[in-house]
PDB file of C-alpha atoms in Angstrom:
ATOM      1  CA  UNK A 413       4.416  -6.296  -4.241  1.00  0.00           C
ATOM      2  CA  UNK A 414       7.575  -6.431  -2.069  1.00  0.00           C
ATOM      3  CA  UNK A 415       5.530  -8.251   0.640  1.00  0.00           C
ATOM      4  CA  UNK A 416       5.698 -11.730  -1.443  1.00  0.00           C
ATOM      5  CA  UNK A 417       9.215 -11.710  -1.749  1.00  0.00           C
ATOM      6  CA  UNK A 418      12.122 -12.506   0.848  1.00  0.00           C
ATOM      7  CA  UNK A 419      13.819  -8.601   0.564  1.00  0.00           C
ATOM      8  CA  UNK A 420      17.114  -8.890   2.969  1.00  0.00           C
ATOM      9  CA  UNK A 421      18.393  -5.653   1.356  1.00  0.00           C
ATOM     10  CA  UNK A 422      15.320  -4.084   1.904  1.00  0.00           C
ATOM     11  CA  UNK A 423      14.488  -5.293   5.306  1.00  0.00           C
ATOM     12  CA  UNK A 424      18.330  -3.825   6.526  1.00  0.00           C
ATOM     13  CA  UNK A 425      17.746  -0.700   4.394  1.00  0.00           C
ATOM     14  CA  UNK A 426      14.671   0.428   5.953  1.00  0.00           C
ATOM     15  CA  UNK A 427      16.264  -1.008   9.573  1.00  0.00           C
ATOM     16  CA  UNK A 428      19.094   1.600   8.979  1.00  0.00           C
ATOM     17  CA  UNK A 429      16.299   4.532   7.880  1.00  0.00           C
ATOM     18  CA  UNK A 430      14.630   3.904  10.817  1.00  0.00           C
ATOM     19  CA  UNK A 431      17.331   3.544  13.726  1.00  0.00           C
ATOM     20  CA  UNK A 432      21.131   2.996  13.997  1.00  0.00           C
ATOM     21  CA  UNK A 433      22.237  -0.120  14.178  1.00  0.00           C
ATOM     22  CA  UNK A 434      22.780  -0.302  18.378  1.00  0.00           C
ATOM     23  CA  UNK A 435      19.023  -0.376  18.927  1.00  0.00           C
ATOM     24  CA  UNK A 436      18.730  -3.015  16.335  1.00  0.00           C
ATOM     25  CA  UNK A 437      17.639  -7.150  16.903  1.00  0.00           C
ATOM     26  CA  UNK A 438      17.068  -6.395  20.452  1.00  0.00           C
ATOM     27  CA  UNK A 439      16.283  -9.111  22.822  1.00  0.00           C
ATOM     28  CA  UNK A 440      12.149  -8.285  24.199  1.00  0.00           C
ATOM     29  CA  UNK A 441      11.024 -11.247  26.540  1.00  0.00           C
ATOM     30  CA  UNK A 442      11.629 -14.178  24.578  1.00  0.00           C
ATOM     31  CA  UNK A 443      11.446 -12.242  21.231  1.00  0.00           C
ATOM     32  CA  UNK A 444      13.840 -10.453  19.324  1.00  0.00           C
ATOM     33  CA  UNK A 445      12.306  -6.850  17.616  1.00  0.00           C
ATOM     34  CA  UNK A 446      14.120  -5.305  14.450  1.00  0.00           C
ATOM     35  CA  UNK A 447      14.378  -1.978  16.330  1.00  0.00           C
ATOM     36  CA  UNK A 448      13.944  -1.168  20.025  1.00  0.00           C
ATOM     37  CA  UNK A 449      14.118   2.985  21.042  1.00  0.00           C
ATOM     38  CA  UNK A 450      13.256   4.561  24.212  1.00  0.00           C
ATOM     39  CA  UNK A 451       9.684   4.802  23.711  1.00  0.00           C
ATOM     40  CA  UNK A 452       8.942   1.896  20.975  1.00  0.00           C
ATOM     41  CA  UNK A 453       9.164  -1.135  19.301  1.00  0.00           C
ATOM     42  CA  UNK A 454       9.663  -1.056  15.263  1.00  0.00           C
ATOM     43  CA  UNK A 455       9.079  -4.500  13.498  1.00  0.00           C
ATOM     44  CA  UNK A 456       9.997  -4.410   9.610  1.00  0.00           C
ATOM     45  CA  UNK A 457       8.136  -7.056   7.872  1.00  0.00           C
ATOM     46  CA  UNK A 458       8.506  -7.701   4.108  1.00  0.00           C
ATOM     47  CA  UNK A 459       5.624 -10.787   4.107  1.00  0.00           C
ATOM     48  CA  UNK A 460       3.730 -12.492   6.258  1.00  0.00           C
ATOM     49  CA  UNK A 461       1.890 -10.538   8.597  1.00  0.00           C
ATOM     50  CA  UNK A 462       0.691 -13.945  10.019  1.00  0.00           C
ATOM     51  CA  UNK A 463       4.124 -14.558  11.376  1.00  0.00           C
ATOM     52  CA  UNK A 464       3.883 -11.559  13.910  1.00  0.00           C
ATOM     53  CA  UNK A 465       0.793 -12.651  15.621  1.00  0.00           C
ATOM     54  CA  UNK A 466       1.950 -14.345  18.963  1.00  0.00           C
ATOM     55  CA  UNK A 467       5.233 -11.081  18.927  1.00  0.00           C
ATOM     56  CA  UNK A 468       1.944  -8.934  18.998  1.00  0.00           C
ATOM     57  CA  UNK A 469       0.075 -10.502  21.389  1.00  0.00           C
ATOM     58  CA  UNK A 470       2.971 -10.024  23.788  1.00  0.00           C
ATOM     59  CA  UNK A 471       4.360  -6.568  22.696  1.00  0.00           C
ATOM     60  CA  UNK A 472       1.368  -4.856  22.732  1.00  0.00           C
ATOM     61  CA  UNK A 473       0.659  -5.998  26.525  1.00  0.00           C
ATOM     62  CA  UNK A 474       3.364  -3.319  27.297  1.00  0.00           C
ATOM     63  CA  UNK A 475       4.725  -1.618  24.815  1.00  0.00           C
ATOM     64  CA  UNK A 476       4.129   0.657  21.437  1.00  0.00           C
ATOM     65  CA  UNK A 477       4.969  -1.180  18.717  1.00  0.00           C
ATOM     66  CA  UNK A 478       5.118   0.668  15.131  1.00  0.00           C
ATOM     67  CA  UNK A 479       4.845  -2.380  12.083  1.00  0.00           C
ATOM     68  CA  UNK A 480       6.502  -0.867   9.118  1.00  0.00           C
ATOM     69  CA  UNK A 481       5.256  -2.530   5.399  1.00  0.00           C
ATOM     70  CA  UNK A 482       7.420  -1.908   2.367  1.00  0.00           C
ATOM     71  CA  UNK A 483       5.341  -1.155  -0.750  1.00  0.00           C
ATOM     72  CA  UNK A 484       6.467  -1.000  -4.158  1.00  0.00           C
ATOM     73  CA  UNK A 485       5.834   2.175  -5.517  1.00  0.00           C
ATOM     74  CA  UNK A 486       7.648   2.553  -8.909  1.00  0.00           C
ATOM     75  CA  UNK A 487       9.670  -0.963  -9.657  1.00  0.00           C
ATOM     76  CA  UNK A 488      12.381  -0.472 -12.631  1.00  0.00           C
ATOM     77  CA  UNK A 489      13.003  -4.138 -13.756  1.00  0.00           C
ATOM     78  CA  UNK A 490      16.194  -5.351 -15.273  1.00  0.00           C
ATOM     79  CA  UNK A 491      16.178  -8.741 -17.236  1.00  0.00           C
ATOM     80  CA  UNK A 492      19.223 -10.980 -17.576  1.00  0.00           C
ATOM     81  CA  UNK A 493      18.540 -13.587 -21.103  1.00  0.00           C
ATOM     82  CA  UNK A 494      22.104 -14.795 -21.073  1.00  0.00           C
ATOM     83  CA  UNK A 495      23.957 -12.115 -22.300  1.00  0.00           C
ATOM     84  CA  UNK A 496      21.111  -9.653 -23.439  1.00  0.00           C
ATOM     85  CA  UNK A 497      20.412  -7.362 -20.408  1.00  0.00           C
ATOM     86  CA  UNK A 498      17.118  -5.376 -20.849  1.00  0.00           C
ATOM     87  CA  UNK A 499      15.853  -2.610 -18.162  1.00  0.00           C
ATOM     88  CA  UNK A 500      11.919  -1.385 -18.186  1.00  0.00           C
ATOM     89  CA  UNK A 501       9.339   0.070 -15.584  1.00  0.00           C
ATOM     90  CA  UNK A 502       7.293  -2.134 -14.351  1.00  0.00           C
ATOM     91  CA  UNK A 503       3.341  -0.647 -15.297  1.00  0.00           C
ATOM     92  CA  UNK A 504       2.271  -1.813 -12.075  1.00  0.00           C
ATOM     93  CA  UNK A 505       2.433   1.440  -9.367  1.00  0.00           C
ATOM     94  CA  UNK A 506       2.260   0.560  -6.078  1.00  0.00           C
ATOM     95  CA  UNK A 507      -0.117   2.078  -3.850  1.00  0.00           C
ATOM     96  CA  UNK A 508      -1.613   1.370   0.359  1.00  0.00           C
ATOM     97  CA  UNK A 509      -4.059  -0.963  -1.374  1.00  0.00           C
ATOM     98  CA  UNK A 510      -1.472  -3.647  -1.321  1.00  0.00           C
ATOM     99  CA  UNK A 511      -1.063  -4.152   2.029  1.00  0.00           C
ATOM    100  CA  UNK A 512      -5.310  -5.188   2.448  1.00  0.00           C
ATOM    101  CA  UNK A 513      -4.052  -9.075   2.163  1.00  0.00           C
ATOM    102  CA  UNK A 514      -1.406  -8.313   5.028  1.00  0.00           C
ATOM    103  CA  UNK A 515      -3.639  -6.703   7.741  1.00  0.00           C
ATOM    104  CA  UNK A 516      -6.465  -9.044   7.124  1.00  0.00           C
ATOM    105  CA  UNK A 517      -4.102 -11.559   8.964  1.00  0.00           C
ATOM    106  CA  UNK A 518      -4.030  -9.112  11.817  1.00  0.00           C
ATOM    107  CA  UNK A 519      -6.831  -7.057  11.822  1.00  0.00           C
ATOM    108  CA  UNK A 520      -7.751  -8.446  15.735  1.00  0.00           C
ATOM    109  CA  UNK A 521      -4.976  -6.089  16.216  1.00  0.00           C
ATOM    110  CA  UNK A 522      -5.250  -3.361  14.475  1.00  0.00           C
ATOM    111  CA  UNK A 523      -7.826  -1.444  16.736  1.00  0.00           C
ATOM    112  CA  UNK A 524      -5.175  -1.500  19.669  1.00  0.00           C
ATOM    113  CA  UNK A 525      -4.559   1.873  20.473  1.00  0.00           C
ATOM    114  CA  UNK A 526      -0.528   0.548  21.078  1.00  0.00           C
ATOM    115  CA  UNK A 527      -0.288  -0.374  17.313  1.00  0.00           C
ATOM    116  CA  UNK A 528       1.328   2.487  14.453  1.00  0.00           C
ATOM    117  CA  UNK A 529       1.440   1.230  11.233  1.00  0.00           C
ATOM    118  CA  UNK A 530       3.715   2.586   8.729  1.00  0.00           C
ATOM    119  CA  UNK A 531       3.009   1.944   4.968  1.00  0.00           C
ATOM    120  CA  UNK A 532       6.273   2.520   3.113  1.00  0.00           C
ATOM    121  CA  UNK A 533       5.927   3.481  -0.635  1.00  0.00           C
ATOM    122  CA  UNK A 534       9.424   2.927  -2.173  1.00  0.00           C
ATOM    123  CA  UNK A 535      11.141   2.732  -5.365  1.00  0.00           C
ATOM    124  CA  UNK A 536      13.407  -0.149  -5.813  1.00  0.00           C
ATOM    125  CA  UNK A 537      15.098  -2.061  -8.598  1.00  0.00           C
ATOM    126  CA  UNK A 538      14.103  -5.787  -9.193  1.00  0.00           C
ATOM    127  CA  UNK A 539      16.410  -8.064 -11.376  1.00  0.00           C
ATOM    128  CA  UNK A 540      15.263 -10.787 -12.638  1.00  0.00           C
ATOM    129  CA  UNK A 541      17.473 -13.893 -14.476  1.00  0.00           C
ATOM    130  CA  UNK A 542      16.203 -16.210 -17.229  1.00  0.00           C
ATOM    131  CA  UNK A 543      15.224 -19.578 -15.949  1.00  0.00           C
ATOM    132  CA  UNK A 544      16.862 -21.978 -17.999  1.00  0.00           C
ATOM    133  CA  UNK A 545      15.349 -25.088 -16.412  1.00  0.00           C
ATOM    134  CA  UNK A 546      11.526 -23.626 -17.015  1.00  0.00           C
ATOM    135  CA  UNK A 547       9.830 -20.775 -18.690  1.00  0.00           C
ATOM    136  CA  UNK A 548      10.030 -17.512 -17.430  1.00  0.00           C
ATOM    137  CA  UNK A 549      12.305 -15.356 -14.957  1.00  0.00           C
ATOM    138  CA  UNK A 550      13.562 -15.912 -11.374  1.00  0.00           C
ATOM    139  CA  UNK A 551      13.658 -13.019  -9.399  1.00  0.00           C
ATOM    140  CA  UNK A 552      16.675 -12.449  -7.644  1.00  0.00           C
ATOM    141  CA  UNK A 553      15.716  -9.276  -5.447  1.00  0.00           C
ATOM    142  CA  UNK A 554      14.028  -6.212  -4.701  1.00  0.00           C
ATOM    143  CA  UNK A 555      16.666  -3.354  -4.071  1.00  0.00           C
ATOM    144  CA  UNK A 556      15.654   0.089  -2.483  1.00  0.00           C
ATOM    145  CA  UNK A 557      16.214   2.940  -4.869  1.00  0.00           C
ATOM    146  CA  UNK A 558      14.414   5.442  -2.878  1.00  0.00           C
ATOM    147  CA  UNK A 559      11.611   6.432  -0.337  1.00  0.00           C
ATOM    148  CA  UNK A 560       8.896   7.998  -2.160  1.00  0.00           C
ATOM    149  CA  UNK A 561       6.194   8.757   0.495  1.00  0.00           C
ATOM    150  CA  UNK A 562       5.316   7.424   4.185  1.00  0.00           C
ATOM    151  CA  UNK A 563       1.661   6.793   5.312  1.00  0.00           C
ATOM    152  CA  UNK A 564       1.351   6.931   9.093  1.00  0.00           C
ATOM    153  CA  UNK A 565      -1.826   4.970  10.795  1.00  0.00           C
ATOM    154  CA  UNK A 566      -1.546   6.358  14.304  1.00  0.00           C
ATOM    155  CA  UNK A 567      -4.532   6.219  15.160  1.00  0.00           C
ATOM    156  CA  UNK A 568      -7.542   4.156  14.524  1.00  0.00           C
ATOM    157  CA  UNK A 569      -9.671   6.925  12.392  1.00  0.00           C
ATOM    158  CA  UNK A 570      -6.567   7.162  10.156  1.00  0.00           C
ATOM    159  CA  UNK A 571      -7.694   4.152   8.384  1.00  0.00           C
ATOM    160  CA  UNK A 572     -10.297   6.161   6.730  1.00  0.00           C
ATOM    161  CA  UNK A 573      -7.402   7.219   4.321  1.00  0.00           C
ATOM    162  CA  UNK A 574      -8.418   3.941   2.501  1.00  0.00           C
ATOM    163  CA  UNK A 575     -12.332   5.175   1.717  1.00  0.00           C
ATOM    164  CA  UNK A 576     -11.490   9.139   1.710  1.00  0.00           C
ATOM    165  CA  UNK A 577     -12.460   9.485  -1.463  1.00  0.00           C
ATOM    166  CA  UNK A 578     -16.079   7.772  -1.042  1.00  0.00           C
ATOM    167  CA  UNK A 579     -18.894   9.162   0.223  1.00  0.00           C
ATOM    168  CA  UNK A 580     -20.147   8.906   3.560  1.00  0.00           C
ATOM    169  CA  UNK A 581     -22.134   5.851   2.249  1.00  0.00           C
ATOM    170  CA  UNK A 582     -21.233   3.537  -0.177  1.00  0.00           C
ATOM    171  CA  UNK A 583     -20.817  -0.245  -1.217  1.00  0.00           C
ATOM    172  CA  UNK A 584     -17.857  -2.884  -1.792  1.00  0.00           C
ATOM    173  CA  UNK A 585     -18.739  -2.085  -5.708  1.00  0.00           C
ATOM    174  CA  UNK A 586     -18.461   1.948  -5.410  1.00  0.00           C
ATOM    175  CA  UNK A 587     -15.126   0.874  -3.382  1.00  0.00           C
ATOM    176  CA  UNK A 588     -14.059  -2.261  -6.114  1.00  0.00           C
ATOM    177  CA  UNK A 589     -14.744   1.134  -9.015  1.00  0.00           C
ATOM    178  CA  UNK A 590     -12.161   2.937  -7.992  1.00  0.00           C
ATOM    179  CA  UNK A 591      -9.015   0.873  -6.020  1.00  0.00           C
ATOM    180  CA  UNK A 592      -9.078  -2.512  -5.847  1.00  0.00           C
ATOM    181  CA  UNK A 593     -10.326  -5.451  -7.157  1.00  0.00           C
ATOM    182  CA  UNK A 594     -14.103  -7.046  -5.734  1.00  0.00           C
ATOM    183  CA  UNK A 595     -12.283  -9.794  -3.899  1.00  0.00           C
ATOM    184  CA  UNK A 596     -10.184  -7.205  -2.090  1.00  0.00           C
ATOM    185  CA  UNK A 597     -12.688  -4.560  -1.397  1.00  0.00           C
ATOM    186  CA  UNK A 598     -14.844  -6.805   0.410  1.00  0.00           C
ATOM    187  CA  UNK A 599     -11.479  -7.870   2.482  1.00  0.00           C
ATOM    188  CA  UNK A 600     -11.223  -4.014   3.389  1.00  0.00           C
ATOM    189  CA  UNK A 601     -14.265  -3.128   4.010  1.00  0.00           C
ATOM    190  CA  UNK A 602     -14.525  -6.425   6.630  1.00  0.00           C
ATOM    191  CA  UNK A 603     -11.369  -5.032   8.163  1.00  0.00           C
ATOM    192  CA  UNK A 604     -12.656  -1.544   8.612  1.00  0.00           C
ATOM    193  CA  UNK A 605     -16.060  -3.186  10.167  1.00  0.00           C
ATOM    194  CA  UNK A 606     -13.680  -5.603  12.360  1.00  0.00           C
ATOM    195  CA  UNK A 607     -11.797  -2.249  14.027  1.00  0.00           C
ATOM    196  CA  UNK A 608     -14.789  -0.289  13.734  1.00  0.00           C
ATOM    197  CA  UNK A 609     -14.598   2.480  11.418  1.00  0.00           C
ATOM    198  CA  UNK A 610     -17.617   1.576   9.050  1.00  0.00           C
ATOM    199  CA  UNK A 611     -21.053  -0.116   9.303  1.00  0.00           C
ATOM    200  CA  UNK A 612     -23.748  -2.112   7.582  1.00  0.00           C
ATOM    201  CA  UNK A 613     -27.150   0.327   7.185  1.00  0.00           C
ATOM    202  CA  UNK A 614     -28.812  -2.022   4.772  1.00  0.00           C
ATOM    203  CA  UNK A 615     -28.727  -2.997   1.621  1.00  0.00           C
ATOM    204  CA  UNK A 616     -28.342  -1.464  -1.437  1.00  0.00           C
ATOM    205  CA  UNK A 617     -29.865  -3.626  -4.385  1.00  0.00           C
ATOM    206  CA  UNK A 618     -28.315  -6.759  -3.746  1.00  0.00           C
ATOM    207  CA  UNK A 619     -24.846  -4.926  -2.271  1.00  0.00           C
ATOM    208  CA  UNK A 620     -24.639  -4.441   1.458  1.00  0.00           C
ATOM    209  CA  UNK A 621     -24.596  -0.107   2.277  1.00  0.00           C
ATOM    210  CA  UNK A 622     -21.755   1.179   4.378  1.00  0.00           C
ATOM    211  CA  UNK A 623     -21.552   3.775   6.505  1.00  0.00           C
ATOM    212  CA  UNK A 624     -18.614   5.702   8.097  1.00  0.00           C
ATOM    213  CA  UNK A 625     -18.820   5.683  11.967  1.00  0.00           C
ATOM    214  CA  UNK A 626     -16.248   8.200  12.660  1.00  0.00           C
ATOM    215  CA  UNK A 627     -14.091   7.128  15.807  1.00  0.00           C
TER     216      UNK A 627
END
């Protein structure tokens, strides 16, 4: 996932997609924001969603503010042994299921009807070098290849797009069965509950039953 690394080609890639450079690293109160238009804020952030918590708190007070999160989508590695170069696809295909860990760090936010979220799946090119000093690889970067599809979260109900393909009730396990891992549907589905999209109807053996609300 691009969110764990430090991406400074990404970060000014998507910067540039997203506005030209004279409404960029604009001065907000006593905050800077990646991109500042007429009618928004944009904040491009690669990690750390925990980071943006006190920009937030005093963004959203008077202003839009649209988070963008780069996800990779398809990641074509190349590997640098000493002189041996080798290039593969990584098996891993990114999807909006990695950015669960991110918006659990915000999700007292997320229900603010101020707050867009972009979730950018991209292509990119990762090279990794040979660690002499310890096993394994170092990875050097994440570079953009391409843009491969934008999900827009305008609005709270959009965050359904996460359980569309569930039933109108379900559990963390029907959820776990088909995206993500146990540990990470039960982070979802207390994000959805936080911002109010689902809720607890009972129980379902010993598995809690969900409900959408429909906001």
């Amino acid at each position: 996932m691009i969110g764990e690394l430090k991406e400074k080609s990404l970060h000014s890639f998507l910067k540039n997609f997203y506005a030209p450079s004279i409404n960029q690293e604009v001065k907000v109160g006593p905050y800077f924001a990646d991109i500042k238009n007429d009618d928004e804020i944009i904040e491009i952030q690669t990690q750390g969603f925990d980071k943006l918590r006190d920009k937030l708190d005093y963004y959203l007070k008077d202003y839009k503010v649209r988070l963008v999160y780069p996800i990779s989508h398809i990641k074509t590695l190349i590997v640098s042994d000493n002189d041996l170069v080798k290039t593969r696809k990584s098996p891993k295909v990114g999807s909006i299921y990695d950015a669960i860990k991110e918006l659990y760090k915000i999700k007292s936010f997320l229900g603010n009807p101020n707050l867009k979220l972009d979730l950018v799946l991209i292509d990119t090119i990762e090279k990794r070098v040979k660690n002499n000093s310890r096993k394994g690889y170092l990875k050097i970067e994440n570079y953009p290849k391409e843009i491969y599809k934008i999900i827009k979260i305008e609005r709270v109900d959009d965050y359904n797009i996460f359980i569309d393909d569930l039933g109108e009730e379900f559990t963390s396990l029907n959820l776990a069965s088909k995206k993500v891992s146990k540990r990470n549907a039960s982070i979802l589905l207390n994000i959805l509950r936080s911002i109010g999209i689902i809720e607890i109807i009972g129980k379902n053996g010993r598995a809690y039953l969900y409900r959408r609300k429909h906001v």
